[in-house]
Amino acid sequence: MKIIFFVWPGLVPSGFKFNDLRAMAVTDKLLDWIRPEIRELSAYHVADASGLTKLDAMENPYTLDELTGHWPEVLAAAEINRYPDPSAAVLRDKLAQVMGVPEGMATVLGNGSDELIQMLAMVVSGRDRCIMSFDPGFVMYRMIAEFVGMDYVGVPLDEDFNIDMAVTRAAIEQHRPAIIFIAYPNNPTANLFSAADIEAILQMAPGLVVVDEAYHPFAQDSFMPKLVDYEQLLVMRTVSKMGLAGLRLGMLAGAPALIQEVDKVRLPYNINVLTQQAACAALEQVFVLDEQAALIRNEREAMLKALAALAAVEVFPSRANFILFRLIGHDAGKVFASIREQGVLIKNMNAQTGALKNCLRVTVGRPEENTAFITALEKALGAA
Ligand SMILES: *Cc1c(COP(=O)(O)O)cnc(C)c1O
């Protein structure tokens, strides 16, 4: 039994944090009301990047200084005393046009595509229903399945991180997933799955199939045109990796009858007025973002070459704005720490699953950032 401290609001020190257990504990009896699956989760951890070159989160390193015209005025004119357009109709039209949504398809927007994954999970959740994806894969599919009380089935990829069709077919037959999420390209492995394999999955899936194209600007390959061929297909996009991560905006496209159902669980004003205005203005000049994506794709090729030249590194193919690599004869944790000490933050994937053993993941940044990373890596390998 823990003791409850009542803290009078006026006495709360300014540095007080509600997760500070010394300041306020609650009884186990109270915590018993929290679902056991939730209590077992650990909160999504975001590393502190202050003072470091940030190559850990697949962000576009370029700013929007190049955007000309009325960008600041648009934001200044936004009516923040009013609720935003609940369906964000203008923005949805603009996104559908920029992202090539086929005629006759509907769209729904999310506060990042993470929110769309959550909405999809909510509309299919129920006892004995599961969400399926691939391992190693995007962690939010598993986490959100757990949030809504669904089982998650992670089908193992083969050793080259491609889809193992025999294993996948058996898993689909056994588990009959309500939704199969396919990240195209995959995160954290960066490769693009075979389009033929995905079409085969579309033919055998009993439920919905969501192709998550978060990295489309770097893969330049899409299932969007295939929406007209498969009623069970939904295509998800985000503006995050194309350079607008701070806006939090994702789009789901598919058959109107399905999108209508997803839209029912959307909170009424989920896309705030500043995001609606800013995204519309930025998409007016989408060529700026396209040029940045082209720079990043070029830099990716240079980085793949630089990494491939290192004997202690096994580098995996990338169609995204990040690269996964494995260290040979060196400890990934130590190399990661050494690189961070030299001022560059990347992502340590080592702990995640067996398949990512001794792997690190680096986001493609500006040329000088990438050079700093390669230099730091070389130094880490030489010193280790
Ligand atoms: C980054 C990422 C997302 C999340 O995008 P947001 O729109 O920022 O929520 C979705 N799917 C994959 C595979 C990602 O890597």
Short mmCIF file of C-alpha atoms and ligand atoms in Angstrom, two decimals:
data_model
loop_
_atom_site.label_atom_id
_atom_site.label_comp_id
_atom_site.label_asym_id
_atom_site.label_seq_id
_atom_site.Cartn_x
_atom_site.Cartn_y
_atom_site.Cartn_z
CA MET A 1 0.00 0.00 0.00
CA LYS A 2 1.43 3.35 -1.03
CA ILE A 3 0.73 6.65 0.65
CA ILE A 4 -1.15 9.32 -1.24
CA PHE A 5 0.20 12.85 -1.00
CA PHE A 6 -2.23 15.63 -1.61
CA VAL A 7 -0.37 18.56 -3.08
CA TRP A 8 -2.09 21.93 -2.83
CA PRO A 9 -1.87 23.50 -6.31
CA GLY A 10 -0.34 26.72 -5.01
CA LEU A 11 2.44 24.74 -3.37
CA VAL A 12 3.50 22.85 -6.49
CA PRO A 13 7.07 23.88 -7.25
CA SER A 14 7.59 25.15 -10.79
CA GLY A 15 9.82 22.20 -11.76
CA PHE A 16 7.19 19.68 -10.65
CA LYS A 17 6.47 16.82 -13.07
CA PHE A 18 3.46 14.57 -12.67
CA ASN A 19 5.53 11.48 -13.30
CA ASP A 20 7.78 12.31 -10.36
CA LEU A 21 6.88 9.52 -7.94
CA ARG A 22 8.56 11.19 -4.99
CA ALA A 23 6.14 14.04 -5.28
CA MET A 24 2.95 12.03 -5.62
CA ALA A 25 2.27 8.32 -5.38
CA VAL A 26 -1.05 6.55 -5.96
CA THR A 27 -2.40 3.36 -4.45
CA ASP A 28 -2.07 0.02 -6.22
CA LYS A 29 -5.85 -0.26 -5.85
CA LEU A 30 -6.26 2.78 -8.06
CA LEU A 31 -3.72 1.53 -10.59
CA ASP A 32 -5.68 -1.73 -10.78
CA TRP A 33 -8.20 0.18 -12.89
CA ILE A 34 -5.59 0.63 -15.62
CA ARG A 35 -5.74 -2.28 -18.09
CA PRO A 36 -2.94 -4.79 -17.38
CA GLU A 37 -1.75 -4.65 -21.04
CA ILE A 38 -1.28 -0.91 -20.69
CA ARG A 39 0.59 -1.19 -17.39
CA GLU A 40 2.99 -3.62 -19.01
CA LEU A 41 3.83 -1.23 -21.85
CA SER A 42 6.78 1.09 -21.67
CA ALA A 43 6.13 4.56 -23.05
CA TYR A 44 7.52 5.35 -26.52
CA HIS A 45 10.99 6.70 -25.86
CA VAL A 46 12.37 9.65 -27.83
CA ALA A 47 16.09 10.26 -27.32
CA ASP A 48 17.24 13.73 -26.25
CA ALA A 49 19.03 15.27 -29.22
CA SER A 50 19.98 18.65 -27.76
CA GLY A 51 23.34 19.83 -29.03
CA LEU A 52 23.72 16.85 -31.37
CA THR A 53 23.59 16.44 -35.15
CA LYS A 54 20.19 14.78 -35.44
CA LEU A 55 20.24 11.76 -37.73
CA ASP A 56 17.91 9.51 -35.72
CA ALA A 57 14.32 10.23 -36.75
CA MET A 58 14.02 10.26 -40.57
CA GLU A 59 13.41 13.98 -40.63
CA ASN A 60 14.08 16.10 -43.71
CA PRO A 61 17.17 18.16 -42.75
CA TYR A 62 16.21 21.12 -44.93
CA THR A 63 14.09 24.02 -43.78
CA LEU A 64 11.41 25.80 -45.74
CA ASP A 65 13.33 29.06 -46.19
CA GLU A 66 13.00 28.42 -49.91
CA LEU A 67 9.22 28.69 -49.71
CA THR A 68 8.32 32.02 -51.14
CA GLY A 69 5.19 34.08 -51.22
CA HIS A 70 2.50 34.26 -48.62
CA TRP A 71 3.57 31.58 -46.11
CA PRO A 72 3.84 33.83 -42.99
CA GLU A 73 0.75 35.84 -43.92
CA VAL A 74 -1.31 32.69 -44.31
CA LEU A 75 -0.52 31.68 -40.74
CA ALA A 76 -1.11 35.18 -39.41
CA ALA A 77 -4.54 35.22 -41.06
CA ALA A 78 -5.63 31.84 -39.59
CA GLU A 79 -8.69 32.26 -37.38
CA ILE A 80 -7.45 30.55 -34.27
CA ASN A 81 -10.47 31.68 -32.24
CA ARG A 82 -12.66 29.44 -34.45
CA TYR A 83 -12.79 25.68 -34.69
CA PRO A 84 -11.15 24.48 -37.90
CA ASP A 85 -13.06 23.02 -40.86
CA PRO A 86 -13.93 19.60 -39.36
CA SER A 87 -13.34 17.69 -42.59
CA ALA A 88 -10.43 19.86 -43.80
CA ALA A 89 -11.97 19.76 -47.27
CA VAL A 90 -9.60 22.23 -48.96
CA LEU A 91 -6.53 20.47 -47.61
CA ARG A 92 -7.90 17.03 -48.51
CA ASP A 93 -8.45 18.13 -52.11
CA LYS A 94 -4.95 19.56 -52.30
CA LEU A 95 -3.39 16.37 -50.84
CA ALA A 96 -5.42 14.13 -53.16
CA GLN A 97 -4.13 16.13 -56.12
CA VAL A 98 -0.47 16.23 -54.98
CA MET A 99 -0.44 12.57 -53.95
CA GLY A 100 -2.25 11.23 -57.00
CA VAL A 101 -5.34 9.74 -55.35
CA PRO A 102 -7.36 8.11 -58.17
CA GLU A 103 -10.74 9.49 -59.17
CA GLY A 104 -13.61 7.98 -57.16
CA MET A 105 -11.52 7.28 -54.04
CA ALA A 106 -12.12 8.96 -50.69
CA THR A 107 -9.62 10.27 -48.12
CA VAL A 108 -9.50 10.87 -44.37
CA LEU A 109 -6.80 12.84 -42.58
CA GLY A 110 -5.03 12.07 -39.32
CA ASN A 111 -2.88 13.92 -36.82
CA GLY A 112 0.11 12.20 -38.35
CA SER A 113 -0.35 8.79 -39.93
CA ASP A 114 0.09 7.38 -36.43
CA GLU A 115 -3.42 8.64 -35.68
CA LEU A 116 -4.73 6.95 -38.82
CA ILE A 117 -3.24 3.64 -37.65
CA GLN A 118 -5.05 4.19 -34.34
CA MET A 119 -8.36 4.97 -36.10
CA LEU A 120 -8.01 1.85 -38.26
CA ALA A 121 -7.32 -0.29 -35.19
CA MET A 122 -10.36 1.18 -33.42
CA VAL A 123 -12.75 0.35 -36.27
CA VAL A 124 -11.69 -3.31 -36.47
CA SER A 125 -10.91 -4.03 -32.81
CA GLY A 126 -12.72 -6.85 -31.09
CA ARG A 127 -12.20 -10.12 -29.33
CA ASP A 128 -10.30 -12.72 -31.37
CA ARG A 129 -9.27 -10.19 -33.99
CA CYS A 130 -5.66 -9.43 -34.80
CA ILE A 131 -3.47 -6.97 -36.61
CA MET A 132 -0.67 -8.40 -38.72
CA SER A 133 2.54 -6.91 -40.02
CA PHE A 134 6.16 -7.94 -40.49
CA ASP A 135 9.13 -8.25 -38.16
CA PRO A 136 11.34 -6.28 -38.03
CA GLY A 137 8.75 -3.62 -38.71
CA PHE A 138 7.28 -0.30 -37.64
CA VAL A 139 6.73 -0.40 -33.86
CA MET A 140 3.52 1.66 -33.88
CA TYR A 141 1.49 -1.18 -35.50
CA ARG A 142 2.24 -3.42 -32.51
CA MET A 143 1.88 -0.66 -29.93
CA ILE A 144 -1.49 0.55 -31.25
CA ALA A 145 -2.82 -3.03 -31.47
CA GLU A 146 -2.00 -3.29 -27.76
CA PHE A 147 -3.63 0.10 -27.00
CA VAL A 148 -6.96 -1.15 -28.39
CA GLY A 149 -6.68 -4.62 -26.86
CA MET A 150 -5.98 -6.57 -30.06
CA ASP A 151 -3.48 -9.32 -30.72
CA TYR A 152 -0.52 -8.43 -32.91
CA VAL A 153 1.08 -10.99 -35.22
CA GLY A 154 4.52 -10.06 -36.55
CA VAL A 155 5.41 -12.32 -39.48
CA PRO A 156 9.19 -12.74 -39.65
CA LEU A 157 10.90 -11.42 -42.79
CA ASP A 158 13.56 -13.57 -44.45
CA GLU A 159 17.23 -12.87 -43.78
CA ASP A 160 17.39 -10.26 -46.55
CA PHE A 161 14.37 -8.55 -44.95
CA ASN A 162 12.09 -9.56 -47.83
CA ILE A 163 8.62 -11.06 -47.36
CA ASP A 164 8.71 -14.83 -46.90
CA MET A 165 5.59 -15.79 -48.86
CA ALA A 166 5.27 -19.35 -47.52
CA VAL A 167 5.42 -18.14 -43.91
CA THR A 168 3.10 -15.21 -44.68
CA ARG A 169 0.49 -17.40 -46.40
CA ALA A 170 0.45 -19.79 -43.44
CA ALA A 171 0.17 -16.89 -40.95
CA ILE A 172 -2.73 -15.32 -42.85
CA GLU A 173 -4.58 -18.66 -43.01
CA GLN A 174 -3.99 -19.32 -39.33
CA HIS A 175 -4.73 -15.85 -37.89
CA ARG A 176 -7.19 -14.33 -40.42
CA PRO A 177 -5.99 -10.76 -39.66
CA ALA A 178 -8.49 -7.90 -39.63
CA ILE A 179 -5.75 -5.65 -41.05
CA ILE A 180 -2.35 -6.33 -42.57
CA PHE A 181 -0.03 -3.31 -42.44
CA ILE A 182 2.73 -3.25 -45.05
CA ALA A 183 5.27 -0.44 -44.82
CA TYR A 184 6.48 0.29 -48.37
CA PRO A 185 9.46 0.87 -47.97
CA ASN A 186 9.79 -0.89 -44.64
CA ASN A 187 10.99 0.77 -41.44
CA PRO A 188 13.52 0.05 -39.90
CA THR A 189 15.02 -2.06 -42.70
CA ALA A 190 14.64 0.60 -45.48
CA ASN A 191 14.05 -1.90 -48.30
CA LEU A 192 11.11 -1.94 -50.70
CA PHE A 193 9.21 -5.24 -50.64
CA SER A 194 8.43 -6.97 -53.93
CA ALA A 195 5.28 -5.45 -55.44
CA ALA A 196 4.30 -8.91 -56.72
CA ASP A 197 4.43 -10.28 -53.15
CA ILE A 198 2.16 -7.47 -51.96
CA GLU A 199 -0.29 -8.16 -54.77
CA ALA A 200 -0.31 -11.85 -53.79
CA ILE A 201 -1.09 -10.79 -50.20
CA LEU A 202 -3.91 -8.58 -51.50
CA GLN A 203 -5.39 -11.63 -53.25
CA MET A 204 -5.33 -13.84 -50.13
CA ALA A 205 -6.08 -11.33 -47.33
CA PRO A 206 -9.46 -11.86 -45.64
CA GLY A 207 -9.57 -8.29 -44.30
CA LEU A 208 -8.07 -4.86 -45.00
CA VAL A 209 -4.56 -4.34 -46.36
CA VAL A 210 -2.92 -1.01 -45.60
CA VAL A 211 0.13 -0.07 -47.65
CA ASP A 212 1.97 2.54 -45.56
CA GLU A 213 3.90 4.78 -47.95
CA ALA A 214 5.51 7.11 -45.40
CA TYR A 215 8.74 7.13 -47.44
CA HIS A 216 7.17 7.64 -50.85
CA PRO A 217 9.30 10.72 -51.76
CA PHE A 218 12.40 8.52 -51.53
CA ALA A 219 11.00 5.30 -53.02
CA GLN A 220 9.04 6.82 -55.91
CA ASP A 221 6.98 3.67 -56.23
CA SER A 222 3.38 3.45 -55.09
CA PHE A 223 0.26 1.33 -54.70
CA MET A 224 -1.92 4.43 -55.07
CA PRO A 225 -2.91 3.57 -58.69
CA LYS A 226 -3.79 0.02 -57.53
CA LEU A 227 -6.63 1.33 -55.33
CA VAL A 228 -8.96 0.88 -58.31
CA ASP A 229 -8.04 -2.83 -58.57
CA TYR A 230 -8.47 -3.97 -54.95
CA GLU A 231 -11.41 -2.99 -52.75
CA GLN A 232 -9.56 -4.14 -49.59
CA LEU A 233 -6.52 -1.90 -50.27
CA LEU A 234 -5.96 1.34 -48.39
CA VAL A 235 -2.93 3.56 -49.07
CA MET A 236 -1.50 5.70 -46.28
CA ARG A 237 0.76 8.72 -46.77
CA THR A 238 2.25 11.34 -44.45
CA VAL A 239 3.84 14.75 -44.96
CA SER A 240 6.28 14.00 -42.11
CA LYS A 241 9.15 12.46 -44.02
CA MET A 242 8.77 14.87 -46.96
CA GLY A 243 9.70 17.77 -44.68
CA LEU A 244 6.66 18.76 -42.61
CA ALA A 245 6.98 16.45 -39.58
CA GLY A 246 6.12 19.26 -37.18
CA LEU A 247 2.67 19.76 -38.72
CA ARG A 248 1.48 16.22 -37.86
CA LEU A 249 -0.53 15.32 -40.92
CA GLY A 250 -1.27 11.97 -42.57
CA MET A 251 -3.71 10.82 -45.23
CA LEU A 252 -5.53 7.54 -45.81
CA ALA A 253 -7.02 6.86 -49.26
CA GLY A 254 -9.36 4.10 -50.37
CA ALA A 255 -12.88 3.06 -51.28
CA PRO A 256 -15.43 5.62 -50.00
CA ALA A 257 -17.46 2.93 -48.18
CA LEU A 258 -14.41 1.97 -46.08
CA ILE A 259 -13.10 5.51 -45.54
CA GLN A 260 -16.58 6.57 -44.34
CA GLU A 261 -16.41 4.01 -41.54
CA VAL A 262 -12.90 5.08 -40.48
CA ASP A 263 -14.05 8.69 -40.48
CA LYS A 264 -16.68 7.87 -37.82
CA VAL A 265 -14.04 7.36 -35.11
CA ARG A 266 -12.08 10.48 -36.05
CA LEU A 267 -12.29 13.18 -33.38
CA PRO A 268 -14.14 16.13 -34.96
CA TYR A 269 -11.35 18.70 -35.24
CA ASN A 270 -8.28 16.47 -35.40
CA ILE A 271 -6.44 18.65 -37.93
CA ASN A 272 -5.91 22.04 -36.34
CA VAL A 273 -6.30 25.29 -38.22
CA LEU A 274 -2.58 26.12 -38.33
CA THR A 275 -1.79 22.70 -39.80
CA GLN A 276 -4.56 23.04 -42.39
CA GLN A 277 -3.35 26.48 -43.49
CA ALA A 278 0.36 25.74 -43.34
CA ALA A 279 0.06 22.44 -45.22
CA CYS A 280 -2.05 24.03 -47.97
CA ALA A 281 0.50 26.83 -48.38
CA ALA A 282 3.46 24.42 -48.41
CA LEU A 283 1.77 22.10 -50.91
CA GLU A 284 1.23 25.06 -53.25
CA GLN A 285 5.01 24.94 -53.63
CA VAL A 286 5.50 21.21 -53.39
CA PHE A 287 8.32 21.50 -55.94
CA VAL A 288 10.49 22.84 -53.10
CA LEU A 289 9.88 19.63 -51.12
CA ASP A 290 10.41 17.55 -54.27
CA GLU A 291 13.80 19.19 -54.85
CA GLN A 292 14.79 18.48 -51.25
CA ALA A 293 13.75 14.83 -51.65
CA ALA A 294 15.94 14.61 -54.77
CA LEU A 295 18.93 15.99 -52.81
CA ILE A 296 18.28 13.43 -50.08
CA ARG A 297 18.07 10.57 -52.61
CA ASN A 298 21.44 11.62 -54.08
CA GLU A 299 23.00 11.84 -50.63
CA ARG A 300 21.58 8.41 -49.79
CA GLU A 301 23.43 6.88 -52.75
CA ALA A 302 26.68 8.56 -51.66
CA MET A 303 26.22 7.32 -48.10
CA LEU A 304 25.42 3.76 -49.23
CA LYS A 305 28.71 3.80 -51.16
CA ALA A 306 30.70 5.22 -48.24
CA LEU A 307 29.26 2.59 -45.88
CA ALA A 308 29.80 -0.25 -48.36
CA ALA A 309 33.49 0.73 -48.53
CA LEU A 310 33.93 -0.01 -44.80
CA ALA A 311 35.06 -3.58 -44.15
CA ALA A 312 33.46 -3.65 -40.69
CA VAL A 313 30.03 -2.70 -42.03
CA GLU A 314 27.32 -4.74 -43.75
CA VAL A 315 24.95 -2.24 -45.34
CA PHE A 316 21.40 -3.10 -46.43
CA PRO A 317 19.72 -1.66 -49.55
CA SER A 318 17.66 1.50 -48.99
CA ARG A 319 14.76 3.05 -50.87
CA ALA A 320 14.01 5.40 -47.96
CA ASN A 321 15.74 8.42 -46.36
CA PHE A 322 17.59 6.24 -43.87
CA ILE A 323 20.03 3.34 -43.95
CA LEU A 324 20.25 0.21 -41.82
CA PHE A 325 23.67 -1.33 -41.33
CA ARG A 326 25.23 -4.10 -39.28
CA LEU A 327 28.64 -4.02 -37.63
CA ILE A 328 31.00 -6.92 -38.12
CA GLY A 329 33.54 -7.60 -35.39
CA HIS A 330 32.49 -4.50 -33.43
CA ASP A 331 29.83 -3.98 -30.78
CA ALA A 332 26.95 -1.85 -32.12
CA GLY A 333 26.20 -0.37 -28.68
CA LYS A 334 29.79 0.83 -28.27
CA VAL A 335 29.97 2.21 -31.81
CA PHE A 336 26.64 4.01 -31.29
CA ALA A 337 27.91 5.56 -28.02
CA SER A 338 31.18 6.62 -29.63
CA ILE A 339 29.37 8.29 -32.53
CA ARG A 340 27.12 10.12 -30.06
CA GLU A 341 30.14 11.26 -28.04
CA GLN A 342 31.44 12.75 -31.28
CA GLY A 343 28.23 14.75 -31.54
CA VAL A 344 26.07 12.71 -33.93
CA LEU A 345 22.83 11.03 -32.83
CA ILE A 346 21.71 7.99 -34.84
CA LYS A 347 19.50 5.08 -33.74
CA ASN A 348 20.65 1.93 -31.99
CA MET A 349 18.48 -0.96 -33.25
CA ASN A 350 20.55 -3.63 -31.55
CA ALA A 351 18.13 -4.40 -28.72
CA GLN A 352 14.98 -4.71 -30.81
CA THR A 353 14.84 -8.25 -32.19
CA GLY A 354 17.22 -11.02 -33.17
CA ALA A 355 17.08 -10.03 -36.83
CA LEU A 356 18.48 -6.57 -36.03
CA LYS A 357 21.34 -7.89 -33.95
CA ASN A 358 24.28 -5.49 -33.95
CA CYS A 359 22.45 -3.08 -36.31
CA LEU A 360 22.36 0.72 -36.33
CA ARG A 361 20.12 3.04 -38.36
CA VAL A 362 21.11 6.43 -39.70
CA THR A 363 18.89 9.06 -41.30
CA VAL A 364 20.23 10.78 -44.43
CA GLY A 365 20.90 14.42 -43.58
CA ARG A 366 22.63 17.35 -45.25
CA PRO A 367 25.97 16.58 -46.98
CA GLU A 368 28.02 18.06 -44.12
CA GLU A 369 25.99 16.12 -41.52
CA ASN A 370 26.48 12.88 -43.43
CA THR A 371 30.22 13.54 -43.69
CA ALA A 372 30.32 14.16 -39.93
CA PHE A 373 28.55 10.83 -39.39
CA ILE A 374 30.87 8.84 -41.67
CA THR A 375 33.92 10.45 -40.05
CA ALA A 376 32.59 9.64 -36.57
CA LEU A 377 31.82 6.05 -37.60
CA GLU A 378 35.30 5.56 -39.07
CA LYS A 379 36.83 6.91 -35.88
CA ALA A 380 34.60 4.67 -33.75
CA LEU A 381 35.67 1.63 -35.76
CA GLY A 382 39.34 2.54 -35.65
CA ALA A 383 39.29 3.09 -31.92
CA ALA A 384 37.16 0.08 -30.99
C1 LIG B 1 7.47 7.65 -39.64
C2 LIG B 1 6.50 6.61 -40.02
C3 LIG B 1 5.12 6.83 -39.89
C4 LIG B 1 4.57 7.93 -39.03
O1 LIG B 1 4.37 9.07 -39.64
P1 LIG B 1 3.62 10.31 -38.96
O2 LIG B 1 2.77 10.78 -40.05
O3 LIG B 1 4.70 11.23 -38.56
O4 LIG B 1 2.81 9.82 -37.78
C5 LIG B 1 4.25 5.89 -40.39
N1 LIG B 1 4.70 4.74 -40.92
C6 LIG B 1 6.01 4.47 -41.02
C7 LIG B 1 6.45 3.18 -41.61
C8 LIG B 1 6.94 5.39 -40.56
O5 LIG B 1 8.25 5.09 -40.60
#
